[in-house]
mmCIF file of C-alpha atoms in Angstrom:
data_model
loop_
_atom_site.group_PDB
_atom_site.id
_atom_site.type_symbol
_atom_site.label_atom_id
_atom_site.label_comp_id
_atom_site.label_asym_id
_atom_site.label_seq_id
_atom_site.Cartn_x
_atom_site.Cartn_y
_atom_site.Cartn_z
ATOM 1 C CA UNK A 1 12.096 -19.881 5.340
ATOM 2 C CA UNK A 2 15.130 -17.771 5.978
ATOM 3 C CA UNK A 3 15.041 -15.370 8.901
ATOM 4 C CA UNK A 4 16.165 -11.877 7.989
ATOM 5 C CA UNK A 5 18.324 -11.399 11.040
ATOM 6 C CA UNK A 6 19.803 -8.156 12.274
ATOM 7 C CA UNK A 7 23.520 -8.875 12.272
ATOM 8 C CA UNK A 8 26.049 -6.030 11.789
ATOM 9 C CA UNK A 9 26.432 -7.088 8.151
ATOM 10 C CA UNK A 10 22.715 -6.950 7.413
ATOM 11 C CA UNK A 11 21.982 -4.913 4.321
ATOM 12 C CA UNK A 12 19.000 -3.435 6.135
ATOM 13 C CA UNK A 13 21.052 -1.053 8.249
ATOM 14 C CA UNK A 14 18.694 0.943 10.481
ATOM 15 C CA UNK A 15 19.469 4.514 11.396
ATOM 16 C CA UNK A 16 19.884 5.364 15.088
ATOM 17 C CA UNK A 17 16.592 5.630 16.930
ATOM 18 C CA UNK A 18 17.080 9.386 17.305
ATOM 19 C CA UNK A 19 16.575 9.680 13.544
ATOM 20 C CA UNK A 20 12.876 8.917 13.934
ATOM 21 C CA UNK A 21 10.324 11.683 13.888
ATOM 22 C CA UNK A 22 7.382 11.384 16.222
ATOM 23 C CA UNK A 23 4.923 12.882 13.731
ATOM 24 C CA UNK A 24 2.835 10.125 12.073
ATOM 25 C CA UNK A 25 1.935 9.924 8.419
ATOM 26 C CA UNK A 26 -0.019 13.106 7.580
ATOM 27 C CA UNK A 27 -3.364 11.383 7.336
ATOM 28 C CA UNK A 28 -6.720 12.148 8.968
ATOM 29 C CA UNK A 29 -7.260 8.648 10.361
ATOM 30 C CA UNK A 30 -5.888 6.944 13.449
ATOM 31 C CA UNK A 31 -4.543 3.640 12.168
ATOM 32 C CA UNK A 32 -3.665 2.472 15.663
ATOM 33 C CA UNK A 33 -7.418 2.289 16.284
ATOM 34 C CA UNK A 34 -8.126 0.696 12.893
ATOM 35 C CA UNK A 35 -5.430 -1.998 13.124
ATOM 36 C CA UNK A 36 -7.711 -4.785 14.339
ATOM 37 C CA UNK A 37 -10.351 -4.209 11.675
ATOM 38 C CA UNK A 38 -7.715 -3.995 8.964
ATOM 39 C CA UNK A 39 -6.065 -7.226 10.069
ATOM 40 C CA UNK A 40 -9.408 -9.009 10.128
ATOM 41 C CA UNK A 41 -10.755 -7.793 6.795
ATOM 42 C CA UNK A 42 -8.012 -6.709 4.421
ATOM 43 C CA UNK A 43 -6.202 -9.138 2.116
ATOM 44 C CA UNK A 44 -3.811 -9.042 -0.815
ATOM 45 C CA UNK A 45 -4.845 -8.447 -4.411
ATOM 46 C CA UNK A 46 -3.506 -11.454 -6.365
ATOM 47 C CA UNK A 47 -2.792 -9.358 -9.446
ATOM 48 C CA UNK A 48 -0.757 -6.844 -7.452
ATOM 49 C CA UNK A 49 1.278 -9.617 -5.842
ATOM 50 C CA UNK A 50 1.955 -11.190 -9.236
ATOM 51 C CA UNK A 51 3.102 -7.871 -10.686
ATOM 52 C CA UNK A 52 5.399 -7.203 -7.744
ATOM 53 C CA UNK A 53 7.069 -10.586 -8.182
ATOM 54 C CA UNK A 54 7.317 -10.516 -11.970
ATOM 55 C CA UNK A 55 7.926 -6.866 -12.841
ATOM 56 C CA UNK A 56 9.871 -6.315 -9.626
ATOM 57 C CA UNK A 57 12.052 -9.307 -10.530
ATOM 58 C CA UNK A 58 11.875 -10.507 -6.952
ATOM 59 C CA UNK A 59 13.828 -13.637 -6.077
ATOM 60 C CA UNK A 60 15.489 -15.239 -3.084
ATOM 61 C CA UNK A 61 18.436 -12.894 -3.668
ATOM 62 C CA UNK A 62 16.275 -9.745 -3.451
ATOM 63 C CA UNK A 63 16.120 -7.194 -0.652
ATOM 64 C CA UNK A 64 12.632 -5.668 -0.526
ATOM 65 C CA UNK A 65 11.169 -2.783 1.475
ATOM 66 C CA UNK A 66 7.450 -2.124 1.865
ATOM 67 C CA UNK A 67 6.566 1.433 2.863
ATOM 68 C CA UNK A 68 3.328 1.719 4.810
ATOM 69 C CA UNK A 69 3.272 -2.031 5.403
ATOM 70 C CA UNK A 70 0.294 -1.915 7.772
ATOM 71 C CA UNK A 71 -0.479 -5.382 9.097
ATOM 72 C CA UNK A 72 2.037 -6.988 6.738
ATOM 73 C CA UNK A 73 -0.163 -8.662 4.134
ATOM 74 C CA UNK A 74 1.992 -7.860 1.122
ATOM 75 C CA UNK A 75 5.383 -8.147 2.831
ATOM 76 C CA UNK A 76 4.512 -11.600 4.126
ATOM 77 C CA UNK A 77 2.949 -12.758 0.849
ATOM 78 C CA UNK A 78 5.931 -11.548 -1.178
ATOM 79 C CA UNK A 79 8.342 -13.355 1.143
ATOM 80 C CA UNK A 80 6.304 -16.550 0.891
ATOM 81 C CA UNK A 81 6.105 -16.296 -2.900
ATOM 82 C CA UNK A 82 9.777 -15.532 -3.600
ATOM 83 C CA UNK A 83 11.688 -16.263 -0.345
ATOM 84 C CA UNK A 84 13.111 -12.741 -0.554
ATOM 85 C CA UNK A 85 14.615 -10.821 2.323
ATOM 86 C CA UNK A 86 12.169 -8.179 3.468
ATOM 87 C CA UNK A 87 11.620 -5.166 5.654
ATOM 88 C CA UNK A 88 8.620 -2.960 6.317
ATOM 89 C CA UNK A 89 8.005 0.523 7.674
ATOM 90 C CA UNK A 90 4.770 1.916 9.089
ATOM 91 C CA UNK A 91 3.949 4.853 11.383
ATOM 92 C CA UNK A 92 1.355 2.891 13.366
ATOM 93 C CA UNK A 93 2.637 0.992 16.392
ATOM 94 C CA UNK A 94 -0.554 -1.082 16.571
ATOM 95 C CA UNK A 95 -0.356 -2.077 12.905
ATOM 96 C CA UNK A 96 3.244 -3.172 13.440
ATOM 97 C CA UNK A 97 2.308 -5.131 16.555
ATOM 98 C CA UNK A 98 -0.114 -7.165 14.453
ATOM 99 C CA UNK A 99 2.516 -7.641 11.747
ATOM 100 C CA UNK A 100 5.206 -8.825 14.136
ATOM 101 C CA UNK A 101 2.790 -11.315 15.671
ATOM 102 C CA UNK A 102 2.392 -12.916 12.236
ATOM 103 C CA UNK A 103 6.028 -13.545 11.300
ATOM 104 C CA UNK A 104 9.574 -13.373 12.589
ATOM 105 C CA UNK A 105 11.120 -13.886 9.151
ATOM 106 C CA UNK A 106 10.959 -10.195 8.220
ATOM 107 C CA UNK A 107 12.135 -6.961 9.806
ATOM 108 C CA UNK A 108 9.629 -4.216 10.640
ATOM 109 C CA UNK A 109 10.283 -0.769 12.006
ATOM 110 C CA UNK A 110 8.171 2.234 12.921
ATOM 111 C CA UNK A 111 8.856 5.227 10.728
ATOM 112 C CA UNK A 112 7.675 7.605 8.053
ATOM 113 C CA UNK A 113 7.758 7.384 4.279
ATOM 114 C CA UNK A 114 9.272 10.851 4.116
ATOM 115 C CA UNK A 115 12.194 9.904 6.375
ATOM 116 C CA UNK A 116 12.883 6.194 5.994
ATOM 117 C CA UNK A 117 14.942 4.771 8.880
ATOM 118 C CA UNK A 118 17.538 2.913 6.783
ATOM 119 C CA UNK A 119 20.897 3.658 5.250
ATOM 120 C CA UNK A 120 22.260 2.519 1.876
ATOM 121 C CA UNK A 121 23.609 0.335 0.174
ATOM 122 C CA UNK A 122 19.946 -0.214 -0.429
ATOM 123 C CA UNK A 123 17.117 -2.346 -1.703
ATOM 124 C CA UNK A 124 16.298 -4.057 -4.969
ATOM 125 C CA UNK A 125 12.599 -3.181 -4.710
ATOM 126 C CA UNK A 126 10.776 -0.535 -2.702
ATOM 127 C CA UNK A 127 7.001 -0.600 -2.924
ATOM 128 C CA UNK A 128 3.853 0.763 -1.343
ATOM 129 C CA UNK A 129 0.220 -0.301 -1.683
ATOM 130 C CA UNK A 130 -2.648 2.099 -0.931
ATOM 131 C CA UNK A 131 -0.294 4.514 0.798
ATOM 132 C CA UNK A 132 0.629 7.344 -1.568
ATOM 133 C CA UNK A 133 -2.630 9.249 -1.040
ATOM 134 C CA UNK A 134 -1.910 9.491 2.689
ATOM 135 C CA UNK A 135 1.302 11.484 2.158
ATOM 136 C CA UNK A 136 1.502 15.263 2.026
ATOM 137 C CA UNK A 137 5.159 15.287 0.950
ATOM 138 C CA UNK A 138 5.341 12.709 -1.799
ATOM 139 C CA UNK A 139 8.457 14.307 -3.253
ATOM 140 C CA UNK A 140 10.303 13.605 -0.001
ATOM 141 C CA UNK A 141 9.233 9.970 -0.180
ATOM 142 C CA UNK A 142 10.412 9.609 -3.775
ATOM 143 C CA UNK A 143 13.765 11.167 -2.851
ATOM 144 C CA UNK A 144 14.055 8.721 0.041
ATOM 145 C CA UNK A 145 13.263 5.800 -2.254
ATOM 146 C CA UNK A 146 15.897 6.991 -4.723
ATOM 147 C CA UNK A 147 18.414 7.225 -1.884
ATOM 148 C CA UNK A 148 17.809 3.667 -0.721
ATOM 149 C CA UNK A 149 17.523 1.798 -4.009
ATOM 150 C CA UNK A 150 20.584 -0.096 -5.140
ATOM 151 C CA UNK A 151 21.861 -0.100 -8.744
ATOM 152 C CA UNK A 152 19.063 -1.197 -11.045
ATOM 153 C CA UNK A 153 16.585 -1.156 -8.178
ATOM 154 C CA UNK A 154 12.909 -0.467 -8.791
ATOM 155 C CA UNK A 155 10.241 1.596 -7.095
ATOM 156 C CA UNK A 156 6.585 0.601 -7.349
ATOM 157 C CA UNK A 157 3.694 2.779 -6.201
ATOM 158 C CA UNK A 158 0.466 0.771 -6.184
ATOM 159 C CA UNK A 159 -2.395 3.229 -6.349
ATOM 160 C CA UNK A 160 -5.719 3.982 -8.026
ATOM 161 C CA UNK A 161 -6.219 6.040 -11.145
ATOM 162 C CA UNK A 162 -9.333 8.173 -11.531
ATOM 163 C CA UNK A 163 -10.810 5.428 -13.708
ATOM 164 C CA UNK A 164 -10.005 2.778 -11.094
ATOM 165 C CA UNK A 165 -11.776 4.815 -8.423
ATOM 166 C CA UNK A 166 -14.921 5.263 -10.467
ATOM 167 C CA UNK A 167 -15.124 1.562 -11.393
ATOM 168 C CA UNK A 168 -14.695 0.020 -7.920
ATOM 169 C CA UNK A 169 -17.398 -2.404 -6.825
ATOM 170 C CA UNK A 170 -18.801 -2.229 -4.219
ATOM 171 C CA UNK A 171 -16.892 0.729 -2.763
ATOM 172 C CA UNK A 172 -17.905 3.230 -5.445
ATOM 173 C CA UNK A 173 -21.059 1.521 -6.675
ATOM 174 C CA UNK A 174 -22.664 1.120 -3.254
ATOM 175 C CA UNK A 175 -21.027 4.093 -1.510
ATOM 176 C CA UNK A 176 -21.049 6.681 -4.342
ATOM 177 C CA UNK A 177 -20.093 9.474 -1.953
ATOM 178 C CA UNK A 178 -16.618 7.942 -1.708
ATOM 179 C CA UNK A 179 -15.849 8.779 -5.347
ATOM 180 C CA UNK A 180 -15.475 12.533 -4.841
ATOM 181 C CA UNK A 181 -13.529 11.934 -1.616
ATOM 182 C CA UNK A 182 -11.104 9.584 -3.354
ATOM 183 C CA UNK A 183 -10.672 11.731 -6.461
ATOM 184 C CA UNK A 184 -9.764 14.645 -4.195
ATOM 185 C CA UNK A 185 -7.144 12.825 -2.127
ATOM 186 C CA UNK A 186 -5.526 10.501 -4.681
ATOM 187 C CA UNK A 187 -2.779 12.115 -6.794
ATOM 188 C CA UNK A 188 -3.194 11.630 -10.525
ATOM 189 C CA UNK A 189 -0.969 9.169 -12.342
ATOM 190 C CA UNK A 190 0.489 12.068 -14.342
ATOM 191 C CA UNK A 191 1.399 13.863 -11.098
ATOM 192 C CA UNK A 192 3.114 10.778 -9.716
ATOM 193 C CA UNK A 193 5.131 10.307 -12.888
ATOM 194 C CA UNK A 194 6.282 13.936 -12.801
ATOM 195 C CA UNK A 195 7.260 13.759 -9.127
ATOM 196 C CA UNK A 196 9.186 10.536 -9.664
ATOM 197 C CA UNK A 197 11.058 12.118 -12.552
ATOM 198 C CA UNK A 198 11.973 15.060 -10.315
ATOM 199 C CA UNK A 199 13.430 12.580 -7.808
ATOM 200 C CA UNK A 200 15.740 11.145 -10.462
ATOM 201 C CA UNK A 201 13.804 8.229 -11.882
ATOM 202 C CA UNK A 202 14.643 8.172 -15.578
ATOM 203 C CA UNK A 203 12.562 5.161 -16.612
ATOM 204 C CA UNK A 204 8.911 5.347 -15.543
ATOM 205 C CA UNK A 205 6.102 3.105 -16.728
ATOM 206 C CA UNK A 206 2.715 1.748 -15.650
ATOM 207 C CA UNK A 207 0.776 -1.454 -15.550
ATOM 208 C CA UNK A 208 -2.757 -2.187 -14.449
ATOM 209 C CA UNK A 209 -4.457 -5.152 -12.844
ATOM 210 C CA UNK A 210 -8.017 -5.998 -11.927
ATOM 211 C CA UNK A 211 -9.683 -8.776 -9.959
ATOM 212 C CA UNK A 212 -13.366 -9.618 -10.375
ATOM 213 C CA UNK A 213 -14.655 -11.721 -7.492
ATOM 214 C CA UNK A 214 -17.942 -12.751 -5.839
ATOM 215 C CA UNK A 215 -18.453 -10.813 -2.612
ATOM 216 C CA UNK A 216 -20.487 -12.755 -0.070
ATOM 217 C CA UNK A 217 -19.177 -11.326 3.225
ATOM 218 C CA UNK A 218 -19.695 -7.593 3.807
ATOM 219 C CA UNK A 219 -18.317 -7.483 7.353
ATOM 220 C CA UNK A 220 -15.275 -5.479 6.271
ATOM 221 C CA UNK A 221 -17.586 -2.755 5.022
ATOM 222 C CA UNK A 222 -19.647 -2.822 8.192
ATOM 223 C CA UNK A 223 -16.425 -2.330 10.167
ATOM 224 C CA UNK A 224 -15.268 0.466 7.845
ATOM 225 C CA UNK A 225 -12.052 -1.384 7.080
ATOM 226 C CA UNK A 226 -11.581 0.906 4.058
ATOM 227 C CA UNK A 227 -10.357 4.388 4.884
ATOM 228 C CA UNK A 228 -12.719 6.249 2.542
ATOM 229 C CA UNK A 229 -15.693 4.951 4.534
ATOM 230 C CA UNK A 230 -14.471 7.048 7.456
ATOM 231 C CA UNK A 231 -14.508 10.157 5.285
ATOM 232 C CA UNK A 232 -18.151 10.166 4.195
ATOM 233 C CA UNK A 233 -21.155 11.219 6.307
ATOM 234 C CA UNK A 234 -22.670 8.596 8.574
ATOM 235 C CA UNK A 235 -25.976 8.680 6.738
ATOM 236 C CA UNK A 236 -24.197 7.993 3.415
ATOM 237 C CA UNK A 237 -22.380 5.103 5.061
ATOM 238 C CA UNK A 238 -25.639 3.646 6.374
ATOM 239 C CA UNK A 239 -27.261 3.872 2.944
ATOM 240 C CA UNK A 240 -24.332 1.988 1.434
ATOM 241 C CA UNK A 241 -24.591 -0.763 4.032
ATOM 242 C CA UNK A 242 -28.299 -1.067 3.309
ATOM 243 C CA UNK A 243 -27.540 -1.519 -0.396
ATOM 244 C CA UNK A 244 -25.012 -4.229 0.411
ATOM 245 C CA UNK A 245 -27.416 -6.014 2.746
ATOM 246 C CA UNK A 246 -30.086 -6.114 0.046
ATOM 247 C CA UNK A 247 -27.734 -7.576 -2.562
ATOM 248 C CA UNK A 248 -27.372 -11.151 -1.143
ATOM 249 C CA UNK A 249 -31.083 -11.753 -1.770
ATOM 250 C CA UNK A 250 -30.222 -12.049 -5.479
ATOM 251 C CA UNK A 251 -26.838 -13.747 -5.034
ATOM 252 C CA UNK A 252 -23.228 -12.653 -4.451
ATOM 253 C CA UNK A 253 -22.172 -9.143 -5.427
ATOM 254 C CA UNK A 254 -20.049 -9.055 -8.594
ATOM 255 C CA UNK A 255 -17.201 -7.132 -6.998
ATOM 256 C CA UNK A 256 -14.290 -5.563 -8.858
ATOM 257 C CA UNK A 257 -10.933 -4.480 -7.437
ATOM 258 C CA UNK A 258 -8.580 -2.462 -9.645
ATOM 259 C CA UNK A 259 -5.095 -1.035 -9.258
ATOM 260 C CA UNK A 260 -2.578 0.958 -11.251
ATOM 261 C CA UNK A 261 1.104 0.285 -10.572
ATOM 262 C CA UNK A 262 3.533 3.102 -11.318
ATOM 263 C CA UNK A 263 7.080 1.796 -11.720
ATOM 264 C CA UNK A 264 10.365 3.625 -11.782
ATOM 265 C CA UNK A 265 14.071 2.908 -12.211
ATOM 266 C CA UNK A 266 16.976 5.232 -11.664
ATOM 267 C CA UNK A 267 19.283 3.594 -14.184
ATOM 268 C CA UNK A 268 18.966 4.093 -17.920
ATOM 269 C CA UNK A 269 17.985 1.361 -20.340
ATOM 270 C CA UNK A 270 14.944 -0.752 -21.014
ATOM 271 C CA UNK A 271 12.779 -1.946 -18.154
ATOM 272 C CA UNK A 272 11.446 -4.878 -20.094
#
């Protein structure tokens, strides 16, 4: 696979280090502490990856940026699927340390969604997965994405609608206290569409994907590798774990993972 490289002609031109802000993503969790558990337990959603490749029109000629890349699951998978050039940004130094240990074919840099450390000419696809609800200034992020996208470039925000949140298994079914927490912190799809339009995206559309699967290993839930599990009371968390531990006596849990992808283009014309 092709190494991205950091030559003077690289399209991923980083801003000077002084451009960086030291304030992390405005989120209540310390992802430096959670990096190990995330790396051990989190994986890609096959439907999301397929949508990114197909709807994002990602190929070996594409320049792709993942915002909030965490431990690199999607950046690495997208590169392996399409041989694209890729970069990632995350505020957590520990998350990035894990990511860099996994590949040297992509470029990763510490930074914030609201002040992305790159200069145009830009990317063909900018995407985020499970990140938008951590931001307090989403409008700034959408303006940054608009600044960095090249002509015809696409932005994809992979998030959860209210319906997605309510239907999750086992997160919502076995930890019902997470539903109210998630509904409160996730922006609605209508809000995201309006904010993207304000940032100059003139073509905005959605697609959804879901993945039923048999869950046989609950270690990721025991380790609270899902941020909402850190935001419910400890007794609610323990009750959820007890429900999960009882389930294997009757076979694997029929789990369900769902996502809504909100797409945007700056240029006019059909997105199909």
